[in-house]
CSV table of C-alpha atoms in Angstrom, one decimal:
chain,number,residue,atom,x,y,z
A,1,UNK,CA,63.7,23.8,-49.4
A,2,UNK,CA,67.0,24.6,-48.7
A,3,UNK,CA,69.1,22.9,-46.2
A,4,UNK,CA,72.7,24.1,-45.9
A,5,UNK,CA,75.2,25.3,-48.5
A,6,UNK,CA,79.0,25.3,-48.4
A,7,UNK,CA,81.9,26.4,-50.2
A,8,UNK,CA,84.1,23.2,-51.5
A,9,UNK,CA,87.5,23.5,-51.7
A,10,UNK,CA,88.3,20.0,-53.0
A,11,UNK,CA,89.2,18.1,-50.2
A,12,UNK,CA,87.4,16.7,-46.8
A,13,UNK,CA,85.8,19.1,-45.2
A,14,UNK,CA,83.0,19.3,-42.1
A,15,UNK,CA,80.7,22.4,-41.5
A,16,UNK,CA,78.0,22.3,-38.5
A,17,UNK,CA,75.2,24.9,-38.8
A,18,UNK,CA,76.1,27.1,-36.2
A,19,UNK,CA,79.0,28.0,-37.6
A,20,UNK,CA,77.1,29.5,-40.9
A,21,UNK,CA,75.6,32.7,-40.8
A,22,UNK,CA,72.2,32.2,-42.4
A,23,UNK,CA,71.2,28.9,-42.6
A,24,UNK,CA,67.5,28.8,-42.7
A,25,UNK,CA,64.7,25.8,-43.2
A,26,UNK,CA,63.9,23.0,-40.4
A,27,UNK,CA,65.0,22.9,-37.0
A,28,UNK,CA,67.7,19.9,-35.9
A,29,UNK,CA,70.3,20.3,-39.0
A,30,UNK,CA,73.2,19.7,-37.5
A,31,UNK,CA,76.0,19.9,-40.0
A,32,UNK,CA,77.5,17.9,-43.1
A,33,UNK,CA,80.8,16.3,-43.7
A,34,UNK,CA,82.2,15.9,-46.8
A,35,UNK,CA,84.7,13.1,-47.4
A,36,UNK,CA,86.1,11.7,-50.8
A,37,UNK,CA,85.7,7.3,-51.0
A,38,UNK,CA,87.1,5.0,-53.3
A,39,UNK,CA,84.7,2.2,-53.8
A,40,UNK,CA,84.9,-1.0,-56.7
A,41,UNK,CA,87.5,1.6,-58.2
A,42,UNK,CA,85.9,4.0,-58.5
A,43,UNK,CA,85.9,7.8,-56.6
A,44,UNK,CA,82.7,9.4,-54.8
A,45,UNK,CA,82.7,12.2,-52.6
A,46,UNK,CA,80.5,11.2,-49.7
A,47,UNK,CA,78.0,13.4,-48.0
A,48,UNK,CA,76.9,12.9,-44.1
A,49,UNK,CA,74.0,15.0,-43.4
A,50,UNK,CA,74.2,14.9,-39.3
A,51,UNK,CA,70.7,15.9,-37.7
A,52,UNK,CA,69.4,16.5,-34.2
A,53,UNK,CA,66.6,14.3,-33.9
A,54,UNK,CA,66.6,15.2,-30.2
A,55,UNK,CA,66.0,19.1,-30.9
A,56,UNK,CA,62.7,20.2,-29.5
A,57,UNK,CA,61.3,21.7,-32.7
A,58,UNK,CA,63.0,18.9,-35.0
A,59,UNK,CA,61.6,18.2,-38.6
A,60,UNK,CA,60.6,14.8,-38.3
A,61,UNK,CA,60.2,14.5,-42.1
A,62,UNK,CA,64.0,15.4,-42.4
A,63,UNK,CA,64.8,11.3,-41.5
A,64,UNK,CA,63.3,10.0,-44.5
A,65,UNK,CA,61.6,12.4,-46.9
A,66,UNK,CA,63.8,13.0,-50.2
A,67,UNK,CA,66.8,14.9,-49.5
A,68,UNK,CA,69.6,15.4,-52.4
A,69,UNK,CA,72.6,16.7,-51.9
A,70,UNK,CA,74.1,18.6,-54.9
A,71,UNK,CA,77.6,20.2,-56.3
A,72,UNK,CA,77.6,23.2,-58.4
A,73,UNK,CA,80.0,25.4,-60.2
A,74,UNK,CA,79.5,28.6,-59.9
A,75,UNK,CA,79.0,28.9,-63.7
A,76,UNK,CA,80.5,29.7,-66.9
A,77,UNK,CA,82.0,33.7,-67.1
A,78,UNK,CA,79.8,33.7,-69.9
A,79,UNK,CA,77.0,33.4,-68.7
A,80,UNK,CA,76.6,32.8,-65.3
A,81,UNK,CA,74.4,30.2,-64.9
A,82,UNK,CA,75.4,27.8,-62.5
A,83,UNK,CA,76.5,23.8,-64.0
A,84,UNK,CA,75.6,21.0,-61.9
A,85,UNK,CA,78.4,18.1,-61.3
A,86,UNK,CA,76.8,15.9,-59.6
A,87,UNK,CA,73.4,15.4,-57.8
A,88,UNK,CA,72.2,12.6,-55.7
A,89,UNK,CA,69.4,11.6,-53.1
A,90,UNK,CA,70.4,10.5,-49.6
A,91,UNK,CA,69.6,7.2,-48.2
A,92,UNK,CA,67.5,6.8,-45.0
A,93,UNK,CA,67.2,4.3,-42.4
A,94,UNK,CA,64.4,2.2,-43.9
A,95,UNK,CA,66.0,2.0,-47.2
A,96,UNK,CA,69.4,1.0,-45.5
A,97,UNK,CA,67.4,-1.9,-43.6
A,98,UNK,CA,65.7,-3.2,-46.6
A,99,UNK,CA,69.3,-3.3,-48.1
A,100,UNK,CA,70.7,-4.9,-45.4
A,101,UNK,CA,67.7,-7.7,-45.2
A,102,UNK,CA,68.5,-8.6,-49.0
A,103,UNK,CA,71.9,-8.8,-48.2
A,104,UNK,CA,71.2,-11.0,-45.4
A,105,UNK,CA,68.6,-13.6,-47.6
A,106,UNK,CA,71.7,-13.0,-50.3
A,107,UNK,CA,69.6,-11.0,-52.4
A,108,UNK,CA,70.1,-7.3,-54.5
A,109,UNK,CA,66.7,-6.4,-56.1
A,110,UNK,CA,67.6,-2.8,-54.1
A,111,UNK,CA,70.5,-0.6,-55.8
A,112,UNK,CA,72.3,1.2,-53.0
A,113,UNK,CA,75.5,1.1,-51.0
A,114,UNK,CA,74.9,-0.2,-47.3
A,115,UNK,CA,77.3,1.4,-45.0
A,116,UNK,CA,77.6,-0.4,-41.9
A,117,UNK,CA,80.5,0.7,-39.5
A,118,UNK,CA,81.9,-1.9,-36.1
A,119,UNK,CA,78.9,-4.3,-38.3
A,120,UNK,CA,75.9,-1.5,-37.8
A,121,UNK,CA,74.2,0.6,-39.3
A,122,UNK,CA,74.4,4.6,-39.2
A,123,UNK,CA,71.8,5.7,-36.7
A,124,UNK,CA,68.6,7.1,-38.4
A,125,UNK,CA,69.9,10.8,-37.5
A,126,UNK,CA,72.4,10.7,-40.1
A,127,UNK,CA,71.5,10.6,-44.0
A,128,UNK,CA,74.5,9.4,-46.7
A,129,UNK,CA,74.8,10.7,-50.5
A,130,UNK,CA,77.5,9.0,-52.5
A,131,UNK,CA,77.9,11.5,-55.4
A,132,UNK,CA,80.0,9.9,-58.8
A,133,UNK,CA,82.6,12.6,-58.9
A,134,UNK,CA,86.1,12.9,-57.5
A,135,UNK,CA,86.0,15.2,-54.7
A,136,UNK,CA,89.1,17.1,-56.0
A,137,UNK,CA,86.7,17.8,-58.7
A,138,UNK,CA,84.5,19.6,-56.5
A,139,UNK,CA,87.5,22.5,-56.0
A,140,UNK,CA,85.5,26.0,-56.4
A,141,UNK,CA,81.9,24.7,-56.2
A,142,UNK,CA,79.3,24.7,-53.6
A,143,UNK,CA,77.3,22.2,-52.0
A,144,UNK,CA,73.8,22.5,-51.7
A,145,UNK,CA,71.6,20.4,-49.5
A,146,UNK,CA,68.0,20.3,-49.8
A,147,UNK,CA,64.6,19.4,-49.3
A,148,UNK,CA,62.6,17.8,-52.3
A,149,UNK,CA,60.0,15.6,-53.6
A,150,UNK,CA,59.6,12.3,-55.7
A,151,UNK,CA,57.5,14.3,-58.4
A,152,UNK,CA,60.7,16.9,-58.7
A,153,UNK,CA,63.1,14.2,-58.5
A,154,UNK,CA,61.2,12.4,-61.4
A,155,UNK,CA,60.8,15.8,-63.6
A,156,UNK,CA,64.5,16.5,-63.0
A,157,UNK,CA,64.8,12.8,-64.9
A,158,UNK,CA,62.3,12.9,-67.5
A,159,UNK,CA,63.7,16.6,-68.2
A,160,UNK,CA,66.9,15.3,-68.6
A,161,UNK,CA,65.9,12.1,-71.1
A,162,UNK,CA,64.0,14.8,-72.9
A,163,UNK,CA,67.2,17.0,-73.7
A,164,UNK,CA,69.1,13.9,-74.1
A,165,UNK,CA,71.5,14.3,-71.6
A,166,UNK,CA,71.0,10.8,-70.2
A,167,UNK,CA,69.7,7.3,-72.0
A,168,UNK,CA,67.1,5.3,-71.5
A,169,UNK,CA,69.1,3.2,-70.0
A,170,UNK,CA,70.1,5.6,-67.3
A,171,UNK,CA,66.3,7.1,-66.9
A,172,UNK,CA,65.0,3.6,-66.0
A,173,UNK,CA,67.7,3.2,-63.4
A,174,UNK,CA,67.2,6.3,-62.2
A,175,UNK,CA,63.3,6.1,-61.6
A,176,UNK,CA,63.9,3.0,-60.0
A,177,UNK,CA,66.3,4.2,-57.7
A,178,UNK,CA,63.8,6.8,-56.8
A,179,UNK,CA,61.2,4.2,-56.6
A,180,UNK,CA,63.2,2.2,-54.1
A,181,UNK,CA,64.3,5.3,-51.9
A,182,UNK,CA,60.7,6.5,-51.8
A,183,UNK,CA,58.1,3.8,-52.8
A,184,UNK,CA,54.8,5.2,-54.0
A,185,UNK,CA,52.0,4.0,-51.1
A,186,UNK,CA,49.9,1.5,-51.8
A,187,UNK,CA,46.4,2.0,-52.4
């Protein structure tokens, strides 16, 4: 489901969902900001998803159910289709604590990057996507936050090793990423 969508023009940029026409889906999306970080030397643009946690009709799901956040072109002029750049799954606040508890006991069994600002971390209301591309990159593309599940966001993968767009390597890093962002209950 569908989230919020944005124009990118290649540099920081923050939209709040009253000031787009027809954004649809759950109650309590507040907005997105869009930042570009350098981090180990390398560039990410950085996604905020801001929600309202305090809106009446609020989707509670929204704070920890698998949300991606993705940039697309807008397609070749031969044939339309659009070409994803980059796509990645937000963090939530109980994947950010179990980071920050390794970190604390000096462990890092749990790939991520904990974001802690005055020594704290983000309040559950807002949701972080650290995307591997440059955001002057993202010049003429959209942004499209939304709404998934862990069976799509494992499909997306294996559909991907399958065309051979990523290695083995990168599937198995991938699922567990997933695996760590979303565990699978326990029976």
């Amino acid at each position: 489901m569908e989230l919020i969508s944005i124009p990118l023009a290649g540099g920081p940029t923050q939209v709040m969902a009253q000031d787009l026409p027809a954004v649809t889906g759950p109650h309590g999306v507040l907005g997105v900001d869009v930042a570009s970080r350098a981090i180990d030397g390398h560039h990410w643009t950085v996604v905020q998803l801001l929600l309202d946690d305090d809106h009446p009709l609020f989707d509670r799901t929204l704070l920890d159910a698998p949300v991606v956040a993705e940039v697309r072109t807008h397609g070749h002029a031969d044939c339309g289709t659009p070409v994803t750049l980059a796509l990645e799954p937000f963090d939530h606040d109980a994947f950010r604590r179990q980071l920050a508890a390794e970190h604390a006991a000096g462990e890092a069994t749990t790939r991520g990057v904990l974001v802690r600002t005055g020594g704290q971390l983000p309040p559950p209301y807002v949701r972080l996507a650290f995307l591997p591309v440059e955001l002057a990159e993202t010049a003429g593309a959209d942004l499209l936050v939304r709404q998934t599940t862990v069976a799509e966001l494992v499909a997306g993968v294996e559909t991907a090793y399958a065309k051979g767009d990523i290695t083995d390597d990168d599937r198995r890093a991938l699922l567990i990423t997933i695996e760590q962002r979303h565990p699978t209950p326990a029976a």
